[in-house]
Coordinates of C-alpha atoms and ligand atoms in Angstrom, one line a residue:
M1 CA -28.3 -11.9 -15.2
S2 CA -24.3 -11.4 -16.6
Y3 CA -22.7 -7.7 -15.4
K4 CA -22.6 -8.0 -19.2
E5 CA -26.1 -8.4 -20.3
R6 CA -26.8 -5.6 -17.3
Q7 CA -24.3 -3.6 -19.2
I8 CA -26.7 -3.4 -22.2
V9 CA -30.3 -3.0 -20.0
S10 CA -28.7 -0.3 -17.8
E11 CA -27.3 1.7 -21.5
E12 CA -30.9 1.6 -22.2
L13 CA -32.8 2.7 -19.1
I14 CA -29.8 4.7 -17.3
P15 CA -30.1 8.6 -18.7
E16 CA -26.1 10.2 -19.0
N17 CA -28.0 13.4 -17.3
P18 CA -28.3 12.1 -13.8
E19 CA -30.6 15.4 -13.4
T20 CA -32.4 14.6 -16.2
A21 CA -33.2 11.6 -14.7
E22 CA -34.8 12.9 -11.8
A23 CA -37.4 14.7 -14.0
E24 CA -38.3 12.6 -16.3
P25 CA -40.0 8.7 -16.2
V26 CA -37.4 6.8 -17.9
K27 CA -39.6 4.7 -19.6
Q28 CA -41.1 7.4 -21.1
R29 CA -37.7 9.0 -22.1
K30 CA -36.7 6.0 -23.7
N31 CA -40.7 5.2 -25.4
G32 CA -42.0 2.3 -23.9
L33 CA -38.4 0.2 -24.0
Y34 CA -37.6 -1.9 -21.0
P35 CA -35.9 -5.0 -22.7
G36 CA -36.6 -8.1 -20.9
I37 CA -39.1 -6.0 -17.8
S38 CA -41.8 -5.4 -17.8
D39 CA -43.8 -1.7 -16.2
E40 CA -45.2 -4.3 -14.1
L41 CA -41.7 -5.5 -11.9
A42 CA -40.2 -1.7 -13.4
E43 CA -42.7 -0.5 -10.8
S44 CA -42.2 -2.6 -7.9
M45 CA -38.4 -1.8 -8.2
R46 CA -38.8 2.1 -7.3
S47 CA -39.8 2.0 -4.0
G48 CA -41.2 0.0 -0.9
W49 CA -37.5 0.5 -0.1
A50 CA -36.4 2.3 4.0
D51 CA -35.4 5.1 4.4
T52 CA -31.6 4.0 5.6
E53 CA -30.3 7.5 5.7
L54 CA -28.0 7.6 9.1
H55 CA -28.0 10.7 10.6
G56 CA -25.5 12.3 13.3
L57 CA -22.5 10.3 12.8
E58 CA -19.3 11.0 13.8
P59 CA -16.3 12.6 11.7
I60 CA -13.9 9.6 10.9
A61 CA -11.1 9.4 13.5
Q62 CA -8.1 11.0 11.1
A63 CA -10.3 13.4 9.9
G64 CA -8.5 16.6 11.7
Y65 CA -5.5 14.7 10.5
T66 CA -6.6 14.9 7.6
A67 CA -8.2 19.0 7.5
T68 CA -4.7 20.0 8.3
R69 CA -2.3 17.3 5.8
R70 CA -4.8 20.1 3.1
A71 CA -3.8 22.5 5.1
A72 CA -0.3 22.1 4.3
L73 CA -1.8 21.8 0.0
S74 CA -3.2 24.6 0.4
A75 CA -0.6 26.7 1.6
R76 CA 2.2 25.6 -0.9
F77 CA -0.3 26.0 -4.5
P78 CA -2.3 28.6 -3.3
G79 CA -4.3 30.8 -5.8
E80 CA -4.4 27.1 -7.7
R81 CA -7.6 24.6 -9.0
L82 CA -6.0 21.2 -6.7
V83 CA -7.2 17.7 -8.1
V84 CA -6.4 15.0 -6.4
P85 CA -8.3 11.4 -7.9
A86 CA -8.2 8.3 -6.3
G87 CA -8.6 6.2 -9.5
N88 CA -11.1 3.4 -10.9
L89 CA -11.7 0.0 -11.1
R90 CA -9.1 -2.1 -13.8
T91 CA -9.7 -4.9 -15.3
R92 CA -8.9 -7.9 -15.0
S93 CA -10.5 -9.6 -17.5
N94 CA -14.5 -9.2 -19.7
D95 CA -15.9 -8.2 -16.6
T96 CA -14.6 -8.6 -13.5
E97 CA -12.1 -6.0 -12.0
Y98 CA -8.8 -5.9 -9.5
A99 CA -9.8 -5.1 -6.3
F100 CA -9.7 -1.8 -6.1
R101 CA -7.2 0.4 -3.5
A102 CA -7.9 4.2 -3.3
S103 CA -4.7 6.0 -4.7
T104 CA -2.2 7.1 -1.3
E105 CA -2.7 10.7 -2.5
Y106 CA -6.7 10.3 -2.1
A107 CA -6.6 8.4 0.8
Y108 CA -4.2 11.0 2.7
L109 CA -6.1 13.9 2.1
T110 CA -10.1 12.9 3.2
G111 CA -9.3 9.5 5.0
D112 CA -11.0 7.8 2.0
R113 CA -10.6 5.1 0.0
T114 CA -14.2 4.9 -2.2
Q115 CA -13.9 4.7 -6.2
D116 CA -14.9 6.9 -8.5
G117 CA -13.7 10.2 -5.6
V118 CA -12.1 13.3 -6.5
L119 CA -10.9 15.8 -3.8
V120 CA -10.7 19.0 -5.5
L121 CA -9.2 22.4 -3.7
E122 CA -11.1 25.5 -4.9
P123 CA -9.1 28.3 -4.6
V124 CA -10.3 31.1 -2.2
E125 CA -8.9 34.3 -0.8
G126 CA -6.8 33.3 1.8
G127 CA -6.9 29.4 1.0
H128 CA -8.7 27.2 -0.5
D129 CA -12.3 25.5 -0.3
A130 CA -12.1 21.7 -0.3
T131 CA -15.3 19.7 -1.6
I132 CA -14.9 16.1 -1.6
Y133 CA -16.5 14.7 -5.5
L134 CA -18.0 10.4 -4.7
L135 CA -20.6 8.4 -6.6
P136 CA -24.2 9.4 -4.5
R137 CA -26.3 6.4 -3.9
S138 CA -28.5 4.8 -6.4
N139 CA -31.3 6.3 -8.2
R140 CA -33.6 3.8 -7.7
D141 CA -36.5 5.6 -9.7
N142 CA -34.9 5.4 -13.0
G143 CA -33.8 1.5 -12.6
E144 CA -29.4 3.2 -12.1
F145 CA -30.2 0.6 -8.3
W146 CA -30.4 -2.8 -10.1
L147 CA -29.6 -1.8 -13.4
D148 CA -26.4 -0.2 -13.7
G149 CA -23.2 -2.2 -13.3
Q150 CA -22.1 -0.2 -9.7
G151 CA -26.0 0.4 -8.9
E152 CA -26.0 -0.7 -4.9
L153 CA -28.2 -3.8 -5.7
W154 CA -24.6 -5.1 -6.8
V155 CA -22.1 -3.7 -5.8
G156 CA -24.1 -2.7 -2.0
R157 CA -24.9 0.7 -0.2
R158 CA -22.3 3.2 -0.4
H159 CA -22.8 5.8 1.6
S160 CA -25.5 8.8 1.0
L161 CA -23.4 13.0 0.2
G162 CA -25.1 13.9 3.4
E163 CA -23.6 11.0 5.7
A164 CA -19.9 11.4 3.7
E165 CA -20.0 15.1 4.3
Q166 CA -20.6 13.9 8.3
L167 CA -18.0 11.5 8.2
L168 CA -14.8 13.5 6.3
G169 CA -16.1 17.0 7.3
L170 CA -16.0 18.0 3.8
P171 CA -18.8 19.2 1.6
A172 CA -19.7 16.5 -1.2
K173 CA -21.0 16.7 -4.4
D174 CA -21.6 14.2 -7.7
V175 CA -19.4 13.2 -9.1
R176 CA -20.9 12.3 -12.2
E177 CA -21.7 16.5 -12.9
L178 CA -17.2 17.1 -11.9
P179 CA -15.8 16.2 -15.3
A180 CA -17.6 18.9 -17.3
A181 CA -17.5 20.9 -14.3
L182 CA -13.6 21.0 -14.1
A183 CA -13.7 20.9 -18.5
E184 CA -15.6 24.7 -18.0
S185 CA -13.2 25.8 -15.2
T186 CA -10.5 28.4 -15.6
G187 CA -7.5 29.7 -13.6
P188 CA -4.5 27.7 -13.5
V189 CA -5.3 24.1 -12.1
R190 CA -2.9 21.2 -10.7
V191 CA -3.8 17.1 -10.9
V192 CA -2.2 14.1 -9.8
R193 CA -1.9 11.7 -13.0
G194 CA -2.0 8.8 -12.5
H195 CA -5.5 7.0 -11.3
D196 CA -8.8 8.8 -13.2
A197 CA -8.2 9.6 -16.7
G198 CA -11.5 10.4 -17.3
I199 CA -10.2 13.9 -15.0
E200 CA -7.4 14.2 -16.7
A201 CA -8.8 13.8 -20.1
A202 CA -11.0 17.3 -18.6
L203 CA -8.4 19.1 -18.0
T204 CA -6.5 18.1 -20.7
D205 CA -5.4 21.3 -22.2
K206 CA -5.4 23.3 -18.8
V207 CA -2.7 21.1 -17.2
T208 CA 1.5 20.6 -18.3
A209 CA 3.5 17.7 -16.5
E210 CA 5.8 19.6 -15.2
R211 CA 3.3 21.6 -12.7
D212 CA 0.8 18.2 -11.7
E213 CA 4.5 16.8 -10.9
E214 CA 4.6 19.8 -8.7
L215 CA 2.0 18.7 -7.0
R216 CA 3.1 14.4 -6.6
V217 CA 6.4 15.5 -5.7
F218 CA 4.4 17.6 -2.7
L219 CA 2.0 15.0 -1.7
S220 CA 5.6 12.4 -1.2
E221 CA 7.6 14.9 0.1
A222 CA 4.5 15.8 2.5
R223 CA 3.9 12.6 3.6
L224 CA 7.8 12.1 5.3
V225 CA 7.2 13.2 8.6
K226 CA 4.4 10.6 9.6
D227 CA 1.5 12.0 12.5
A228 CA 0.5 10.9 15.1
F229 CA -2.6 9.0 13.8
E230 CA 0.2 7.3 11.2
I231 CA 2.3 6.9 13.4
S232 CA -0.3 4.7 15.4
E233 CA -1.7 3.2 11.8
L234 CA 2.1 2.1 11.6
R235 CA 2.6 0.5 15.0
K236 CA -1.0 -1.6 14.4
A237 CA 0.7 -2.8 10.6
C238 CA 3.2 -3.7 12.9
D239 CA 1.2 -5.8 15.3
A240 CA -1.1 -7.6 12.7
T241 CA 2.3 -8.5 10.8
A242 CA 3.6 -10.3 14.4
R243 CA -0.2 -12.2 14.7
G244 CA 0.3 -13.0 10.6
F245 CA 4.7 -14.5 10.8
E246 CA 3.1 -16.3 14.5
D247 CA 0.5 -18.2 12.3
V248 CA 3.3 -18.7 9.8
V249 CA 5.0 -20.5 11.7
K250 CA 2.4 -22.4 13.5
V251 CA 2.2 -24.4 10.7
L252 CA 5.3 -24.3 9.1
D253 CA 4.7 -28.5 9.5
K254 CA 2.3 -28.2 7.0
A255 CA 4.2 -25.7 4.8
E256 CA 6.9 -28.7 3.6
A257 CA 4.6 -31.1 2.7
T258 CA 3.2 -28.3 0.5
S259 CA 4.9 -25.0 -0.7
E260 CA 5.7 -21.8 -0.4
R261 CA 1.5 -20.9 -1.2
Y262 CA 0.7 -22.3 1.9
I263 CA 2.6 -19.5 3.6
E264 CA 1.6 -17.7 1.5
G265 CA -1.9 -18.8 2.6
T266 CA -1.4 -18.3 6.7
F267 CA -0.3 -15.0 6.2
F268 CA -3.5 -13.5 4.0
L269 CA -5.1 -15.2 6.3
R270 CA -4.3 -13.2 9.1
A271 CA -4.3 -10.3 7.3
R272 CA -8.3 -10.7 6.1
V273 CA -9.2 -12.4 9.7
D274 CA -8.6 -9.8 11.1
G275 CA -10.2 -6.7 8.9
N276 CA -6.4 -6.2 6.7
D277 CA -5.2 -6.6 3.4
I278 CA -0.9 -6.7 2.5
G279 CA 0.8 -3.7 1.8
Y280 CA 2.4 -5.6 -1.3
G281 CA 2.8 -9.3 -2.6
S282 CA 4.1 -11.5 -0.1
I283 CA 8.1 -13.2 -0.4
C284 CA 7.6 -16.7 0.4
A285 CA 11.2 -17.8 -0.4
A286 CA 12.3 -20.6 0.5
G287 CA 15.6 -22.3 0.7
P288 CA 17.4 -20.9 -2.3
H289 CA 14.8 -18.7 -3.3
A290 CA 15.6 -16.7 -0.2
T291 CA 17.7 -15.2 -2.7
T292 CA 15.6 -13.9 -5.2
L293 CA 15.1 -10.7 -3.7
H294 CA 11.5 -9.7 -5.0
W295 CA 10.1 -14.3 -5.3
V296 CA 6.6 -13.4 -5.2
R297 CA 5.9 -16.4 -7.3
N298 CA 6.1 -18.6 -3.8
D299 CA 5.3 -21.7 -5.7
G300 CA 7.8 -24.3 -4.1
P301 CA 9.2 -26.4 -1.3
V302 CA 9.9 -25.6 1.8
R303 CA 11.9 -28.6 2.9
P304 CA 13.0 -29.4 7.2
G305 CA 17.0 -27.6 7.2
E306 CA 16.9 -25.0 5.1
L307 CA 15.5 -21.6 5.5
L308 CA 12.9 -19.3 4.7
L309 CA 12.8 -16.2 4.0
L310 CA 9.7 -14.0 4.8
D311 CA 8.4 -10.6 4.2
A312 CA 5.8 -9.9 5.0
G313 CA 3.9 -6.9 5.5
V314 CA -0.6 -6.2 6.5
E315 CA -2.1 -3.4 5.6
T316 CA -4.7 -1.8 8.1
E317 CA -7.6 -0.2 6.5
E318 CA -6.5 3.2 6.1
L319 CA -4.1 2.1 3.9
Y320 CA -1.3 2.1 6.2
T321 CA 1.6 -1.0 5.9
A322 CA 4.0 -3.4 7.5
D323 CA 6.9 -4.7 5.6
V324 CA 8.4 -7.5 7.9
T325 CA 11.7 -9.7 7.3
R326 CA 11.9 -12.8 9.2
T327 CA 14.6 -15.3 8.2
L328 CA 13.8 -18.5 10.4
P329 CA 15.1 -21.9 10.2
V330 CA 11.9 -25.4 8.4
N331 CA 12.7 -27.2 11.0
G332 CA 13.3 -24.7 14.0
S333 CA 17.1 -24.8 14.7
F334 CA 19.8 -22.9 12.3
T335 CA 23.1 -25.0 11.5
P336 CA 26.3 -23.2 12.4
L337 CA 27.1 -21.8 8.9
Q338 CA 23.1 -20.1 8.6
R339 CA 23.6 -19.1 11.8
K340 CA 27.1 -17.5 11.0
I341 CA 25.2 -15.9 8.4
Y342 CA 22.3 -14.5 10.3
D343 CA 24.6 -13.4 13.1
A344 CA 26.5 -11.1 10.7
V345 CA 22.9 -10.2 8.9
Y346 CA 21.6 -9.7 12.5
E347 CA 24.5 -7.2 13.5
A348 CA 24.1 -5.4 10.4
Q349 CA 21.2 -4.4 11.1
E350 CA 21.8 -3.2 15.2
A351 CA 24.1 -1.5 13.6
G352 CA 22.2 0.0 11.2
I353 CA 18.8 0.4 13.5
A354 CA 21.5 2.0 16.1
A355 CA 22.6 4.8 13.2
V356 CA 18.9 6.2 12.8
K357 CA 18.2 9.0 14.9
P358 CA 17.1 12.6 14.6
G359 CA 20.2 14.5 13.2
A360 CA 21.9 12.1 11.4
A361 CA 21.7 11.9 7.5
F362 CA 19.4 9.5 5.9
R363 CA 22.5 7.4 4.1
D364 CA 23.9 6.4 7.7
F365 CA 22.3 3.8 8.4
H366 CA 23.5 1.7 5.7
D367 CA 26.7 2.4 5.8
A368 CA 27.4 1.9 9.1
A369 CA 24.8 -2.1 7.4
Q370 CA 27.1 -2.0 5.0
R371 CA 30.9 -1.9 6.6
V372 CA 29.6 -5.1 8.7
L373 CA 28.5 -7.2 6.1
A374 CA 31.9 -6.6 4.4
E375 CA 33.6 -6.7 7.7
K376 CA 32.3 -10.0 7.6
L377 CA 32.6 -11.2 3.9
V378 CA 36.1 -10.2 4.6
E379 CA 36.7 -11.8 7.8
W380 CA 35.1 -15.2 6.4
G381 CA 37.4 -14.7 3.2
L382 CA 35.7 -14.6 0.3
L383 CA 37.3 -10.7 -0.7
G384 CA 40.6 -12.1 -1.1
D385 CA 43.4 -10.2 1.0
L386 CA 41.1 -6.9 0.5
T387 CA 40.2 -4.5 3.0
V388 CA 37.4 -3.5 4.5
E389 CA 38.4 -0.1 3.5
K390 CA 39.2 -1.0 -0.5
V391 CA 35.8 -3.8 -0.4
L392 CA 34.4 -0.2 0.5
E393 CA 35.7 1.8 -1.9
L394 CA 34.8 -0.4 -4.3
G395 CA 31.9 -1.8 -3.7
L396 CA 32.6 -5.6 -4.1
Q397 CA 30.1 -6.2 -0.7
R398 CA 27.2 -6.2 -3.5
R399 CA 27.7 -8.4 -4.7
W400 CA 26.4 -10.2 -2.5
T401 CA 24.5 -7.8 -0.5
L402 CA 22.2 -6.5 -3.6
H403 CA 20.4 -3.8 -2.4
G404 CA 19.7 -0.6 -0.3
T405 CA 19.9 -1.1 3.7
G406 CA 15.8 0.5 3.9
H407 CA 13.6 3.4 2.0
M408 CA 10.3 5.2 3.9
L409 CA 7.3 3.4 5.0
G410 CA 4.0 4.4 5.1
M411 CA 0.9 4.0 3.1
D412 CA 3.8 2.6 0.5
V413 CA 6.0 -0.1 0.5
H414 CA 8.1 2.5 -0.6
D415 CA 6.7 5.1 0.7
C416 CA 7.3 9.1 -0.4
A417 CA 8.8 7.3 -4.1
A418 CA 8.5 10.4 -6.0
A419 CA 10.2 12.8 -3.1
R420 CA 13.1 14.7 -4.3
T421 CA 16.6 13.6 -4.0
E422 CA 17.3 16.3 -1.2
A423 CA 14.6 15.6 0.7
Y424 CA 15.0 11.9 1.2
V425 CA 18.3 10.5 0.2
D426 CA 20.4 12.9 0.5
G427 CA 18.2 14.1 3.9
V428 CA 18.6 13.8 7.3
L429 CA 16.5 12.2 9.7
E430 CA 14.3 14.1 12.2
P431 CA 11.2 12.8 14.8
G432 CA 9.1 10.9 12.4
V433 CA 9.9 9.9 9.8
C434 CA 10.3 6.3 9.2
L435 CA 12.3 3.7 7.7
T436 CA 12.5 0.3 7.7
V437 CA 16.2 -1.6 8.3
E438 CA 17.1 -4.9 6.5
P439 CA 20.3 -5.4 5.2
G440 CA 21.2 -9.1 4.1
L441 CA 23.9 -11.8 2.5
Y442 CA 22.5 -13.8 -0.3
F443 CA 24.4 -16.4 -1.8
Q444 CA 23.1 -17.4 -5.2
A445 CA 22.3 -21.2 -5.7
D446 CA 25.4 -20.9 -9.0
D447 CA 27.6 -17.9 -7.3
L448 CA 31.2 -19.9 -8.1
T449 CA 33.1 -17.8 -6.2
V450 CA 32.3 -18.6 -2.5
P451 CA 32.9 -21.9 -1.5
E452 CA 29.7 -25.2 -1.8
E453 CA 28.5 -24.8 1.1
Y454 CA 27.3 -20.9 1.5
R455 CA 25.4 -21.7 -2.2
G456 CA 21.7 -20.9 -2.0
I457 CA 21.9 -19.2 0.9
G458 CA 19.7 -15.9 1.8
V459 CA 19.2 -13.9 5.1
R460 CA 17.3 -10.9 4.7
I461 CA 16.3 -9.2 8.7
E462 CA 13.7 -5.9 8.2
D463 CA 12.0 -3.8 10.9
D464 CA 10.5 -1.1 10.9
I465 CA 11.7 1.9 12.7
L466 CA 10.5 4.9 13.9
V467 CA 12.6 8.2 14.4
T468 CA 12.3 9.7 17.8
E469 CA 13.1 12.6 19.6
D470 CA 15.7 11.2 20.8
G471 CA 16.9 8.2 18.6
N472 CA 14.2 5.4 17.6
R473 CA 11.8 2.8 18.2
N474 CA 11.2 -0.3 16.6
L475 CA 7.4 -0.6 16.0
S476 CA 8.2 -4.4 14.6
D477 CA 9.6 -6.0 17.7
T478 CA 7.1 -7.7 18.8
L479 CA 9.0 -10.2 16.9
P480 CA 12.3 -11.5 17.8
R481 CA 15.2 -11.1 15.6
Q482 CA 18.5 -12.2 17.8
A483 CA 18.8 -16.0 16.5
D484 CA 18.8 -17.6 19.9
E485 CA 15.3 -15.9 20.6
V486 CA 14.0 -17.1 17.0
E487 CA 15.0 -20.6 18.0
A488 CA 13.1 -20.1 20.8
W489 CA 10.2 -19.1 19.8
M490 CA 9.8 -21.0 16.5
A491 CA 10.3 -23.9 20.0
G492 CA 7.2 -22.1 22.0
L493 CA 4.7 -21.4 18.8
K494 CA 5.1 -24.8 17.9
G495 CA 4.2 -26.3 21.0
Ligands
LIG1 N1 9.1 -6.0 0.2 C1 9.8 -5.1 -0.2 C2 11.2 -4.1 0.3 O1 11.1 -5.5 1.9 O2 11.7 -4.1 0.0
LIG2 MN1 12.0 -2.9 2.4
LIG3 MN1 9.8 -6.8 3.2

């Protein structure tokens, strides 16, 4: 049966109101209409199933952390109802959907990642009561279990509301009751927009864009400083990413014969085999593709003698992602010119990482890295007789450095993106902040302002840096960066 047929059948059988359904058998209400299904089969499907309810479940590892995060949110918006949806499935084509990924805000506050979930903070005396609204186990009496597109027979067992309560440390209710309850509710309310059109529709005459934006901004800024659980997830993501890079190096010979696709698939395979996902589309950019910053087509050849710029990050089950780039000589050895450019980027990254420490301005590491790159470009004669100071004043190095030197990292690869400028770009680093340091030099294949041998070379080195009490820690340092060490590491892996 196709999904569409399932939908048609289920529309006949599934009642609008789940409460009525339990009280009233479907057959009577629908005047005996069971399209294509005998009464005997319908009756058979209702019964004979074991009780699989799970008891005595331990709370998830981050339950204490999510409670602390919710408490901070509650303190910021006293007396207001706060609604944070996970989001819904999105259609890919006809009756197939994209893989679901819960909204960052919802996962951050609950530790849950299931579609259609909604966290509601209800204002009460002295704070808020938090409730999670979820789709419960499928009803077997009314046929939903096997006839609805989201019935558990088709998509797999869900947690019961009781199980979810034990796991998440939150009271859980049926999400199908929520839109009506929200529509009838009174008092100030804010919703995180962009994830669940149905929930937003229920609140449409009660919210304003400005007030909702304040909620989004708060939840973005709350994530600027990571707690211990988040830091351990980011470390896990970096370690898993390193395994993916190692696998890629091991198959580079095969990739030569095929394409960047082989590299993309190899990294993804490692992520999946380890139980993870990827946090963004892997950039597998060989040869001149390395000069395209977000090269995700990954359909080009991988040739010996060229460089492979691999920018990829594993996302853990708890939705924390790494964001790591290594630029590797496909045949295992840098040419002298490749190494000259690589060493310049490495030196810039070293200067950038050294500028990451508590009390430093967020902009400092960018400025430090840009200065080194400008010095190199001047030294190589690519900027005429201009001084480094003049180049930096005019920003002329940016023709080849192209992008900012880093960004916040966490559940989103470009994390905390809704934070205000004063809290982020114009802010000051403090322990617990995690960011990337990722300088690069890119000489486009058609850049007539550089000597021909430079054209088509792109180098970026990217690591994930945690600000600590006394400086920083490189979470992705499992992977070598220095050129000799990269070559030795590759030789070791290729055996
Ligand atoms: N992977 C995207 C970035 O480095 O920002
Ligand atoms: Mn990055
Ligand atoms: Mn990256």
